[in-house]
Amino acid sequence: MTNRKGAMAGGDVPASLNIGVNDYVTGFPPSERTRERLGLPRWVDPEVAAAVPNGVLRLAIAAMAFQAFFAMTHFGWQFRSEYGSFVLLIALLLVGGQPWRELAMQPVSRAVLLLTGFLVFQAAYVTWLSPVAPPMEFSGQLTTASKLVRLGVFSCFIGWWLSLVPRAIPYLFALMVLGLLSGVLIFMPWSELSAVLDGELRPRFGIPENLAGQLAAVAGWLAVCLMVAIWRRSGSKKHQATFAVICLVAYAGCFFALLFSQSRGAWLAFAVTLPAVMAGLWWMRRGNGRMTRVWPAIVVVLLSGIVLLATRDIVSRRLSSAEKLLKRETADETVVVRDGPAPTPLSQPQASPPAASAAPIPAPAAARTAVSSMTATGPATVTPVLPPRSALAEPVASAPPPSAPVASAASVAPDAPVSVARLAESSAPWTPAPAPASSAQGDADVTIKAVNIRFQLYELGVEKWRERPWFGWGMRSTHALIGQANLDTGGVRHVHLHNAYLDAFVGIGLVGAGLLGLVFVLLMRELVLAWRSSVITTATLCVFAGCFGIVLVANAFDSLLWRFEYSRAPLEILFGCCIAYGLIRRRNSVAQ
């Protein structure tokens, strides 16, 4: 037997199993009279709220709402989202010793404490016991490591407060989506909207483009889940339809922001994770006779198709440049036959061009050696594949004066498109400089350059990790290692390896990365155990699976886990939900 709000009498599984994120704490039926007397919101259980002072509880709820709204955007230091976590810490100190005792029993909290101790030891180790080159100060290493510590510690604070008011979780998700859309509306360059739709301009929305893509993907998934949860909830059909339409509009805005970010890593994460999660939800509910209705998925697919049609130029430009990159990689394994005299291999000196004409710059010795090994046995009329683009130089339009320095590939502006056609001519007999490449061709060249740089960073990361595999180089040393390597990055300064997992292995070694992985595994364990004990529903499990799947896939192509505050704040709320469900499960087991 159930009440109007959907909570089952006797503290069993919530009756509204179809509600994806609006779960209820078992064993605490709501009391409208008590709630009205205390003046609490309708989603706060008065029996649980009686454990803490009313004013402290209101302060904690306001702090969580503040953090949720500013979690996915950046409006300046005055509105830093983690201010809310500091307020939650103060509220915990006002409550007494009960929160600390409960958190001390959590395996996640113990793992976070162990990781914190290791990071302090590791900072001292790479500073004094086994110094790295270039040397880094102990305070600098700790400052960078503190970002990872705050991610774990603030998640515990948020988790304890959410364990008192778990019905606030969907409202926090809604505030996260609303905050992201507010940032999009404020930072969108509306005067250059046509350039954005054509794919010629990447708006930042106040944060880096790749991070904006990841956050937009997570917010879009949350908007879909909220839409499904609201529609399947009992109540006025008019109100349901109104809120469902609002959620659909929010999803459309998040999907636009995802496409505007032009982050192919975020696109891939969104395209791979969501169908897998939806298929998993359908399969898990199939045997229980509660198969998910297909109409929400159909509406979302149709809406996504409309948005894709409106932004088809963006998608075509980014995907066409990726296609040209694949063709380039395929061509690297073939040979090209040219008409006319046989060109000189790169391993041999080439004839000097006319003095008044374009002068190609010879490739580095390492590149010439690598290519010469491929051409030694080939026929004279066959030109082998070129080395990577970073090993070749750009032909200059006209010969520079003797006193002027010759431009190299590293001195070219990183955003300036460089034609692949001109790159191919650098190994052939001299020809006049071709006409400027088209915009699409320039995008392909920029993509090839970016991919080459990332592969260089990946190779550097693996090499440096092998040098110090156990304790790493220190979390503040990565940018110095990249600078020491003298990579051909086109003049762009890189401070990370564009892979969060590789950054972890290089920065804190195998031991630290293992502890970080342990924290994440324990968080997922709390979520699964809460699902198995019926604290949360199958749909709720899939909500978090979609969010974490997007984050994990996107961070394989960038380093966004802990580097920025607006990348940590959403994870602190999501991780806090896992901790909250674990605390609720333990309280229920003690009560029973």
Short mmCIF file of C-alpha atoms in Angstrom, two decimals, residues 300-552:
data_model
loop_
_atom_site.label_atom_id
_atom_site.label_comp_id
_atom_site.label_asym_id
_atom_site.label_seq_id
_atom_site.Cartn_x
_atom_site.Cartn_y
_atom_site.Cartn_z
CA VAL A 300 14.56 12.74 -27.93
CA VAL A 301 15.82 11.18 -31.16
CA LEU A 302 13.56 13.38 -33.27
CA LEU A 303 14.59 16.50 -31.37
CA SER A 304 18.24 15.54 -31.73
CA GLY A 305 17.74 15.11 -35.47
CA ILE A 306 16.27 18.61 -35.74
CA VAL A 307 19.21 20.10 -33.84
CA LEU A 308 21.69 18.17 -35.98
CA LEU A 309 19.98 19.46 -39.10
CA ALA A 310 20.28 23.03 -37.84
CA THR A 311 23.99 22.57 -37.07
CA ARG A 312 24.86 20.35 -40.02
CA ASP A 313 27.66 22.68 -41.13
CA ILE A 314 29.46 22.29 -37.80
CA VAL A 315 29.17 18.52 -37.85
CA SER A 316 30.17 18.21 -41.50
CA ARG A 317 33.25 20.41 -41.06
CA ARG A 318 34.49 18.55 -38.00
CA LEU A 319 33.74 15.10 -39.36
CA SER A 320 35.15 15.92 -42.80
CA SER A 321 38.43 16.98 -41.23
CA ALA A 322 38.48 13.72 -39.29
CA GLU A 323 37.78 11.82 -42.53
CA LYS A 324 40.67 13.58 -44.24
CA LEU A 325 42.86 12.63 -41.31
CA LEU A 326 41.91 8.97 -41.70
CA LYS A 327 42.65 9.17 -45.42
CA ARG A 328 46.01 10.69 -44.60
CA GLU A 329 46.80 7.86 -42.19
CA THR A 330 45.70 5.31 -44.80
CA ALA A 331 47.89 6.97 -47.41
CA ASP A 332 50.84 6.67 -45.03
CA GLU A 333 50.83 2.92 -45.64
CA THR A 334 50.79 3.18 -49.47
CA VAL A 335 53.09 4.46 -52.18
CA VAL A 336 52.36 7.22 -54.66
CA VAL A 337 53.65 7.11 -58.25
CA ARG A 338 54.41 10.49 -59.75
CA ASP A 339 54.78 11.47 -63.38
CA GLY A 340 58.05 12.93 -64.56
CA PRO A 341 61.54 12.46 -63.18
CA ALA A 342 62.07 10.49 -60.01
CA PRO A 343 62.13 12.73 -56.95
CA THR A 344 65.10 12.71 -54.64
CA PRO A 345 64.54 10.70 -51.43
CA LEU A 346 64.43 12.68 -48.21
CA SER A 347 67.54 10.91 -46.99
CA GLN A 348 69.62 12.55 -49.73
CA PRO A 349 70.32 16.24 -50.17
CA GLN A 350 67.89 17.90 -52.49
CA ALA A 351 68.84 20.32 -55.24
CA SER A 352 68.54 23.94 -54.29
CA PRO A 353 65.61 25.75 -55.90
CA PRO A 354 66.03 28.97 -57.86
CA ALA A 355 67.13 31.85 -55.69
CA ALA A 356 64.08 33.99 -56.44
CA SER A 357 61.61 31.16 -55.93
CA ALA A 358 60.16 29.27 -53.00
CA ALA A 359 62.77 27.48 -50.86
CA PRO A 360 61.57 24.37 -49.01
CA ILE A 361 63.21 23.88 -45.65
CA PRO A 362 64.88 20.48 -45.23
CA ALA A 363 63.25 18.02 -42.87
CA PRO A 364 64.94 17.18 -39.55
CA ALA A 365 67.64 14.53 -39.62
CA ALA A 366 65.56 12.10 -37.60
CA ALA A 367 62.74 12.30 -40.12
CA ARG A 368 65.11 11.86 -43.07
CA THR A 369 66.70 8.84 -41.44
CA ALA A 370 63.35 7.25 -40.76
CA VAL A 371 62.22 7.71 -44.35
CA SER A 372 65.52 6.60 -45.86
CA SER A 373 65.12 3.17 -44.27
CA MET A 374 61.82 2.83 -46.13
CA THR A 375 63.19 3.97 -49.50
CA ALA A 376 66.38 1.97 -49.65
CA THR A 377 64.75 -1.01 -51.30
CA GLY A 378 62.02 0.75 -53.27
CA PRO A 379 62.14 1.49 -57.01
CA ALA A 380 63.49 4.82 -58.10
CA THR A 381 60.16 5.93 -59.57
CA VAL A 382 58.25 5.45 -56.32
CA THR A 383 57.96 8.07 -53.62
CA PRO A 384 57.36 6.60 -50.16
CA VAL A 385 54.99 8.06 -47.64
CA LEU A 386 55.99 11.23 -45.85
CA PRO A 387 56.94 11.30 -42.17
CA PRO A 388 54.53 12.94 -39.68
CA ARG A 389 53.64 16.50 -40.41
CA SER A 390 55.58 17.77 -37.39
CA ALA A 391 58.80 16.46 -39.01
CA LEU A 392 58.37 18.49 -42.18
CA ALA A 393 58.60 22.19 -42.77
CA GLU A 394 56.37 24.59 -44.59
CA PRO A 395 57.55 25.96 -47.98
CA VAL A 396 57.91 29.70 -47.91
CA ALA A 397 56.07 31.76 -50.51
CA SER A 398 59.22 33.56 -51.54
CA ALA A 399 62.88 33.29 -50.64
CA PRO A 400 63.69 35.42 -47.57
CA PRO A 401 66.55 37.88 -47.60
CA PRO A 402 69.86 36.55 -46.29
CA SER A 403 69.53 38.42 -43.02
CA ALA A 404 65.98 37.28 -42.30
CA PRO A 405 65.39 34.07 -40.33
CA VAL A 406 63.68 31.27 -42.16
CA ALA A 407 60.24 30.46 -40.80
CA SER A 408 59.80 26.98 -39.40
CA ALA A 409 56.74 24.89 -38.65
CA ALA A 410 57.09 25.62 -34.94
CA SER A 411 56.92 29.36 -35.56
CA VAL A 412 53.66 29.23 -37.49
CA ALA A 413 50.67 30.51 -35.57
CA PRO A 414 48.82 27.53 -34.09
CA ASP A 415 45.47 28.63 -35.43
CA ALA A 416 46.68 29.34 -38.95
CA PRO A 417 45.49 26.65 -41.38
CA VAL A 418 48.24 24.92 -43.30
CA SER A 419 47.53 23.12 -46.54
CA VAL A 420 48.21 19.39 -46.75
CA ALA A 421 48.80 19.87 -50.49
CA ARG A 422 51.73 22.17 -49.74
CA LEU A 423 53.01 19.63 -47.22
CA ALA A 424 53.10 16.92 -49.89
CA GLU A 425 55.06 19.19 -52.23
CA SER A 426 57.85 19.61 -49.65
CA SER A 427 59.25 16.16 -50.54
CA ALA A 428 58.72 16.48 -54.31
CA PRO A 429 60.78 18.49 -56.82
CA TRP A 430 60.31 22.18 -56.38
CA THR A 431 57.09 23.67 -57.66
CA PRO A 432 55.54 27.10 -57.17
CA ALA A 433 53.49 27.60 -54.02
CA PRO A 434 49.86 26.60 -54.59
CA ALA A 435 46.86 28.73 -53.95
CA PRO A 436 45.56 29.00 -50.37
CA ALA A 437 43.59 26.02 -49.21
CA SER A 438 39.87 26.14 -48.74
CA SER A 439 38.34 26.50 -45.30
CA ALA A 440 37.47 22.81 -45.12
CA GLN A 441 40.98 21.87 -46.20
CA GLY A 442 42.38 24.19 -43.54
CA ASP A 443 40.26 22.49 -40.89
CA ALA A 444 41.67 19.14 -41.97
CA ASP A 445 45.22 20.46 -41.70
CA VAL A 446 44.59 21.87 -38.24
CA THR A 447 43.12 18.52 -37.21
CA ILE A 448 46.14 16.63 -38.53
CA LYS A 449 48.40 18.99 -36.64
CA ALA A 450 46.41 18.62 -33.40
CA VAL A 451 46.39 14.83 -33.65
CA ASN A 452 50.12 14.74 -34.30
CA ILE A 453 50.71 16.89 -31.24
CA ARG A 454 48.55 14.64 -29.09
CA PHE A 455 50.38 11.54 -30.21
CA GLN A 456 53.63 13.24 -29.29
CA LEU A 457 52.21 14.02 -25.85
CA TYR A 458 51.02 10.43 -25.40
CA GLU A 459 54.43 9.06 -26.33
CA LEU A 460 56.09 11.50 -23.95
CA GLY A 461 53.73 10.50 -21.14
CA VAL A 462 54.42 6.79 -21.54
CA GLU A 463 58.16 7.45 -21.69
CA LYS A 464 58.14 9.58 -18.52
CA TRP A 465 55.95 7.12 -16.64
CA ARG A 466 58.40 4.32 -17.39
CA GLU A 467 61.18 6.40 -15.90
CA ARG A 468 59.36 6.79 -12.55
CA PRO A 469 56.57 4.19 -12.58
CA TRP A 470 55.70 3.89 -8.88
CA PHE A 471 55.50 7.40 -7.42
CA GLY A 472 55.51 9.56 -10.53
CA TRP A 473 56.96 13.01 -11.11
CA GLY A 474 54.55 15.11 -9.05
CA MET A 475 51.27 16.61 -10.14
CA ARG A 476 52.85 20.01 -10.81
CA SER A 477 55.68 18.66 -12.96
CA THR A 478 53.76 17.66 -16.09
CA HIS A 479 53.93 21.04 -17.84
CA ALA A 480 57.66 21.28 -17.10
CA LEU A 481 58.24 17.83 -18.57
CA ILE A 482 56.41 18.87 -21.73
CA GLY A 483 58.52 22.01 -21.96
CA GLN A 484 61.74 20.06 -21.52
CA ALA A 485 60.83 17.64 -24.32
CA ASN A 486 60.95 20.46 -26.94
CA LEU A 487 58.04 19.00 -28.86
CA ASP A 488 56.88 20.58 -32.09
CA THR A 489 53.59 21.92 -30.75
CA GLY A 490 53.23 24.76 -33.22
CA GLY A 491 53.91 27.40 -30.58
CA VAL A 492 51.03 26.24 -28.36
CA ARG A 493 51.81 25.78 -24.68
CA HIS A 494 50.48 22.51 -23.26
CA VAL A 495 50.17 21.97 -19.51
CA HIS A 496 48.79 18.43 -19.59
CA LEU A 497 48.96 15.31 -21.73
CA HIS A 498 45.39 15.46 -23.09
CA ASN A 499 44.56 12.21 -21.28
CA ALA A 500 43.46 12.26 -17.65
CA TYR A 501 44.55 8.68 -17.01
CA LEU A 502 48.02 9.23 -18.46
CA ASP A 503 48.28 12.46 -16.46
CA ALA A 504 47.51 10.48 -13.30
CA PHE A 505 50.15 7.84 -14.04
CA VAL A 506 52.81 10.44 -14.82
CA GLY A 507 51.89 12.76 -11.96
CA ILE A 508 51.31 10.37 -9.05
CA GLY A 509 52.61 7.09 -10.40
CA LEU A 510 51.12 3.64 -10.31
CA VAL A 511 50.50 3.77 -6.54
CA GLY A 512 48.64 7.07 -6.64
CA ALA A 513 46.66 6.16 -9.76
CA GLY A 514 45.70 2.88 -8.07
CA LEU A 515 44.41 4.74 -5.00
CA LEU A 516 42.49 7.15 -7.21
CA GLY A 517 40.96 4.21 -9.06
CA LEU A 518 40.10 2.59 -5.72
CA VAL A 519 38.10 5.67 -4.69
CA PHE A 520 36.11 5.54 -7.91
CA VAL A 521 35.50 1.79 -7.62
CA LEU A 522 34.22 2.22 -4.06
CA LEU A 523 31.88 4.97 -5.21
CA MET A 524 30.46 2.68 -7.89
CA ARG A 525 30.20 -0.09 -5.28
CA GLU A 526 28.06 2.13 -3.04
CA LEU A 527 25.79 2.85 -5.97
CA VAL A 528 25.39 -0.81 -6.93
CA LEU A 529 24.81 -1.93 -3.32
CA ALA A 530 22.18 0.78 -2.91
CA TRP A 531 20.46 -0.55 -6.02
CA ARG A 532 20.62 -4.16 -4.84
CA SER A 533 19.14 -3.19 -1.46
CA SER A 534 16.32 -1.24 -3.19
CA VAL A 535 17.42 2.15 -1.88
CA ILE A 536 17.49 3.39 -5.48
CA THR A 537 15.74 2.19 -8.58
CA THR A 538 17.13 0.69 -11.75
CA ALA A 539 16.44 3.93 -13.58
CA THR A 540 18.43 5.89 -11.00
CA LEU A 541 21.35 3.52 -11.45
CA CYS A 542 21.27 4.18 -15.18
CA VAL A 543 21.16 7.94 -14.63
CA PHE A 544 24.51 7.83 -12.85
CA ALA A 545 25.89 5.24 -15.26
CA GLY A 546 25.24 7.66 -18.13
CA CYS A 547 26.89 10.60 -16.33
CA PHE A 548 29.98 8.64 -15.31
CA GLY A 549 30.23 6.99 -18.72
CA ILE A 550 30.33 10.37 -20.46
CA VAL A 551 33.00 11.65 -18.07
CA LEU A 552 35.18 8.54 -18.39
#
